[in-house]
Coordinates of C-alpha atoms in Angstrom, one line a residue:
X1 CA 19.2 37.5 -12.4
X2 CA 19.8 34.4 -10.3
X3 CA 16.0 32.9 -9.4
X4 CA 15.9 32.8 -5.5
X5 CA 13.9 29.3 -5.5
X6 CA 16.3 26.1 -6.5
X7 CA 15.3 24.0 -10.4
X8 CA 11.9 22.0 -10.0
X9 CA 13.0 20.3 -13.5
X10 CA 13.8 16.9 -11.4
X11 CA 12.0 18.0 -8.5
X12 CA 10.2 14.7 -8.6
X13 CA 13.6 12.6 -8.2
X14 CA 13.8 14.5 -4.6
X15 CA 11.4 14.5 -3.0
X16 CA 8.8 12.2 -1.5
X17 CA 5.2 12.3 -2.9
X18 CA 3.3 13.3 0.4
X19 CA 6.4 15.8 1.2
X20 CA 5.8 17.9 -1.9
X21 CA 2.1 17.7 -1.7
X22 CA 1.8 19.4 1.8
X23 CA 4.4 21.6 0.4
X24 CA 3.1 23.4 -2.2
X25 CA -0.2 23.4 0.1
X26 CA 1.4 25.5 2.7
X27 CA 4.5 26.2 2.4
X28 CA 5.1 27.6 6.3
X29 CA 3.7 24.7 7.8
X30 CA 6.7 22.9 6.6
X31 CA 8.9 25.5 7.3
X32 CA 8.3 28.8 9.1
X33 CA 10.7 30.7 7.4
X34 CA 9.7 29.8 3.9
X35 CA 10.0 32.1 1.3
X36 CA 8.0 30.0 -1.1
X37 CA 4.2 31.7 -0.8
X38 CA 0.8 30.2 -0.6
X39 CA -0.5 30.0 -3.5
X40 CA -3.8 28.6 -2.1
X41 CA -4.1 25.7 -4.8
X42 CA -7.1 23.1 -4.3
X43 CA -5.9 19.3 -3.7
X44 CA -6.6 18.5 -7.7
X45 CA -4.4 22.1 -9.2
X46 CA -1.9 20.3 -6.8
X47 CA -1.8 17.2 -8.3
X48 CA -1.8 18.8 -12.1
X49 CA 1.3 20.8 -10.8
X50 CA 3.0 17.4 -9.8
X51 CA 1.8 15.7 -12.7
X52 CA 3.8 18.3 -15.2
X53 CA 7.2 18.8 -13.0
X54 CA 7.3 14.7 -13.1
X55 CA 6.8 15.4 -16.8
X56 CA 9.7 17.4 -17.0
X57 CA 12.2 15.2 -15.0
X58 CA 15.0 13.6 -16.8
X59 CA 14.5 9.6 -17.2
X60 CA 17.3 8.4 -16.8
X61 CA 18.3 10.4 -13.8
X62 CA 21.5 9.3 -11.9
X63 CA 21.2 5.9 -9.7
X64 CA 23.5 5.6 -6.4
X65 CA 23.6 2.1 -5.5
X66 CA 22.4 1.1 -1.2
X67 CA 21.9 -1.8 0.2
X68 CA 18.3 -2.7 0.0
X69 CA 18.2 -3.1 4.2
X70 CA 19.1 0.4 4.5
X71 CA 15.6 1.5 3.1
X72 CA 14.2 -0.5 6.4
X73 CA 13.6 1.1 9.8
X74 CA 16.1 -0.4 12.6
X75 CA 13.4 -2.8 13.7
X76 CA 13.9 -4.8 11.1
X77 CA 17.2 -5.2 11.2
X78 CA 19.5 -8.3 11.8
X79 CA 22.8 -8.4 14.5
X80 CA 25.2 -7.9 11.0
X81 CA 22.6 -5.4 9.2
X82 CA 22.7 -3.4 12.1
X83 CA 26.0 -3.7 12.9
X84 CA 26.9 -1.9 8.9
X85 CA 24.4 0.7 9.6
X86 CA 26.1 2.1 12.7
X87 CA 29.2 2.0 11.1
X88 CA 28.1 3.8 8.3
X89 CA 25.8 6.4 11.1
X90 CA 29.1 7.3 13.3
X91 CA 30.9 7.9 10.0
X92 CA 28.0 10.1 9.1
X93 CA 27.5 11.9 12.6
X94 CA 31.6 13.0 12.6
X95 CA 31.2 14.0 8.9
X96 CA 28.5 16.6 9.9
X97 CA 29.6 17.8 12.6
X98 CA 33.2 18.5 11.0
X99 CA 31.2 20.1 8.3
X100 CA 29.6 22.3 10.3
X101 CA 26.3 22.3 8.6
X102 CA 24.0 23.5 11.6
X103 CA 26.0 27.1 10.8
X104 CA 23.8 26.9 7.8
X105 CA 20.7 24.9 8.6
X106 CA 18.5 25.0 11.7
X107 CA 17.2 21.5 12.5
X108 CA 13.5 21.6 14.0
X109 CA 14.0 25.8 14.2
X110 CA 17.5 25.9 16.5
X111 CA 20.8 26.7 15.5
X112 CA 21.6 28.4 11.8
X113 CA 23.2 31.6 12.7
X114 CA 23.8 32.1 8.8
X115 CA 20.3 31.4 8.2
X116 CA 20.8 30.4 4.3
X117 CA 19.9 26.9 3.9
X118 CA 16.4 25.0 4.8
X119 CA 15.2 23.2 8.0
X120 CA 16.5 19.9 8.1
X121 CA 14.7 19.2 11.0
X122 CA 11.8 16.9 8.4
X123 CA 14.6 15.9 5.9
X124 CA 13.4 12.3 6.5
X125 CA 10.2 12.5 5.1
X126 CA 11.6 14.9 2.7
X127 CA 14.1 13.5 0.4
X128 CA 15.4 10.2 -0.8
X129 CA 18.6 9.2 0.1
X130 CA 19.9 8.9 -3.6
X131 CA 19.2 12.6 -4.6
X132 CA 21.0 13.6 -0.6
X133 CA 24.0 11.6 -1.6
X134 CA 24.4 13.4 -4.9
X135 CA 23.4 17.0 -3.9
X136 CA 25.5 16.5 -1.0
X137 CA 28.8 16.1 -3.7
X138 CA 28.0 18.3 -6.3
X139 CA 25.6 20.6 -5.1
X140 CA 25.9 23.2 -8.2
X141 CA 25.1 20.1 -10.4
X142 CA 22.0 20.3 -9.9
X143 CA 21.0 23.8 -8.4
X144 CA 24.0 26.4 -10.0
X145 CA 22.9 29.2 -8.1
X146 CA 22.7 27.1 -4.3
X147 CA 25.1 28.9 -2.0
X148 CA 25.6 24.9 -0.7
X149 CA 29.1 24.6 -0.2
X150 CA 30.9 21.4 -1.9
X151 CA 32.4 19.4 0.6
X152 CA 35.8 17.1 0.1
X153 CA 34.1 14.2 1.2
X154 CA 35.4 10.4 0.2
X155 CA 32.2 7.8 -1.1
X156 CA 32.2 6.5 2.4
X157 CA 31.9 9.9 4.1
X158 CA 29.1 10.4 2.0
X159 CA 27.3 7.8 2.6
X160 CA 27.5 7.9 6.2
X161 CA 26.2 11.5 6.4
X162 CA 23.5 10.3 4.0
X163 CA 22.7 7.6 6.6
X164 CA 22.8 10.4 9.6
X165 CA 20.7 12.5 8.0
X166 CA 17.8 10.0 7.5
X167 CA 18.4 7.5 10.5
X168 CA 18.6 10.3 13.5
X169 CA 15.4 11.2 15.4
X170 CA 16.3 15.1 15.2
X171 CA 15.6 14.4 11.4
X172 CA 12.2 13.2 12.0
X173 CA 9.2 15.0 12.8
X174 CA 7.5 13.6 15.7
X175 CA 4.8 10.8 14.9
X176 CA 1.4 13.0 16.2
X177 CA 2.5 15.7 13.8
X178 CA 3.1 13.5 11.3
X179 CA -0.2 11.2 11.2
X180 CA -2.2 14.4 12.9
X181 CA -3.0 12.3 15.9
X182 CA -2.6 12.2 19.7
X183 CA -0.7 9.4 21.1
X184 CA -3.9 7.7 22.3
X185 CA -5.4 7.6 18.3
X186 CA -1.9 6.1 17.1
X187 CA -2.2 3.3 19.8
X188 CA -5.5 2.1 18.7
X189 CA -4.4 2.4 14.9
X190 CA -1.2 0.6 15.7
X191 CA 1.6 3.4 14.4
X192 CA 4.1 3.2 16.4
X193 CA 6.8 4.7 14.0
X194 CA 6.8 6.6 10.3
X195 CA 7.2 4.8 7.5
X196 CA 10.0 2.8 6.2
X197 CA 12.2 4.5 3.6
X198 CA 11.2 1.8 1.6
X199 CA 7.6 2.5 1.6
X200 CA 7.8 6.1 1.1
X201 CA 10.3 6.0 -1.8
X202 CA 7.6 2.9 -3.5
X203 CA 4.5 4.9 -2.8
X204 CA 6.4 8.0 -4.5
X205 CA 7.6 6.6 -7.4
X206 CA 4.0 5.0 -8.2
X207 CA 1.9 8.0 -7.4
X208 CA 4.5 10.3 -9.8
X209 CA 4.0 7.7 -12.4
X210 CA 0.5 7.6 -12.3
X211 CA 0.2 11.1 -12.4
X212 CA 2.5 11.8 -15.5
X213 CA 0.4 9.2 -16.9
X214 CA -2.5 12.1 -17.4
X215 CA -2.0 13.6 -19.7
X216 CA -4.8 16.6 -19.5
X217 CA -3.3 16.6 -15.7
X218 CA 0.1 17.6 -17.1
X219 CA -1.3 20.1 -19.2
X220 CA -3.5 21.6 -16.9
X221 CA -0.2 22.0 -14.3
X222 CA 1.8 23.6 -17.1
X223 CA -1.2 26.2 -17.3
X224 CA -1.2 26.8 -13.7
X225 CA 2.7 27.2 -13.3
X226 CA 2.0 29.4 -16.0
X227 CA -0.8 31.8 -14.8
X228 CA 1.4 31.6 -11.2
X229 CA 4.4 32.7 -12.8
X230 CA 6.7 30.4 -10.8
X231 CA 8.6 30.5 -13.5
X232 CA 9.8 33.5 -12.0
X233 CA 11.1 31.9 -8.8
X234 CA 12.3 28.1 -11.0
X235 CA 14.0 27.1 -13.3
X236 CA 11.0 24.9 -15.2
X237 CA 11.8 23.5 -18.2
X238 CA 9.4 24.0 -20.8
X239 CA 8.5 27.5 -19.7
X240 CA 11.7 29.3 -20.2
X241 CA 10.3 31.5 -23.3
X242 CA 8.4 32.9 -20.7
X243 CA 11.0 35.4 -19.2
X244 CA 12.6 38.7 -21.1
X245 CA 15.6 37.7 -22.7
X246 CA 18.7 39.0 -19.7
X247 CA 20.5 42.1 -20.7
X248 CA 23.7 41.6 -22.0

């Protein structure tokens, strides 16, 4: 039967580092309608699950080229950097509303009548924006059984809903809920906005490396994916003896 839960084999090229982490540690705080349960893991069973699925994930997965100032927030941009960006963000904005994605999604828990694909309402702190551009044109590619349509969108179409999606505020969580802080406490620490795409993308790629890099980590993940069957759910490569053979 079709597994209800999308592959984790390259979850690790997805998603951010912190995303996944507060993820897996409660699912529904992320997303209220979450079918993904609790599985009440402690902050190092975590970690070992990361450490395998970044085990798993294909090196040499697929690269889209950006320019580098893209990864920065708008504060940091020059008169012509900015200038590209909201070209590229109009692009994006007509793209998805043309698409009609909201039918699908809610963002921040309004709209998606259909109520089939996830909350894009945290997408920024989510995903990186070179998995979004390519699940965005070949969904099936890497998820066969999504029910995320394909969409006839040219390379610039597709970068400018990529740009959208991670440069509008309604695809940001708001800063308190994001640092856990009142407005006052992020004045005296100095955060006055979430980190750069840049940053998160750096910090992600080290922290999955360093992981991988532990080996009894991995090995204790693979037992605990394992004894929680999510298997069941994901396709997890490595674990696919696991099942029954489908009846043919």
């Amino acid at each position: 039967r079709p597994k209800n839960g999308p592959t984790l084999n390259n979850v690790t090229h997805k998603v951010n580092i912190d995303w996944i982490k507060k993820w897996i540690a409660d699912p529904k705080g992320h997303d209220t309608k979450a079918r993904m349960p609790n599985l009440r893991l402690t902050e190092e069973e975590i970690e070992a699950v990361i450490a395998y699925l970044t085990s798993i994930a294909d090196p040499d997965f697929p690269q889209i080229g950006f320019d580098d100032f893209l990864l920065k927030p708008d504060s940091e941009f020059d008169d012509e950097q900015y200038s590209k960006m909201d070209n590229l963000f109009k692009i994006g904005k007509a793209a998805f509303s043309a698409s009609r994605c909201v039918l699908c999604h809610r963002v921040d828990e309004e709209f998606g009548d259909v109520e089939v694909g996830p909350d894009l309402g945290k997408i920024y702190i989510k995903v990186n924006r070179n998995w979004l551009y390519q699940w965005i044109k070949e969904p099936q590619s890497y998820f066969a059984n999504t029910q995320m349509s394909k969409f006839r969108l040219d390379d610039e179409q597709l970068r400018g809903l990529v740009e959208f999606l991670m440069r509008d505020e309604q695809f940001k969580p708001e800063l308190e809920k994001y640092y856990g802080m009142t407005l006052d406490e992020l004045d005296e620490k100095g955060l006055y906005e979430l980190p750069g795409e840049g940053e998160m993308l750096k910090e992600s790629k080290e922290a999955f490396e360093a992981l991988k890099a532990n080996s009894e980590l991995v090995a204790k993940g693979k037992q605990i994916i394992t004894l929680r069957r999510c298997f069941v759910c994901h396709d997890i490569k490595g674990l696919e003896d696991l099942l029954p053979p489908q009846k043919t």
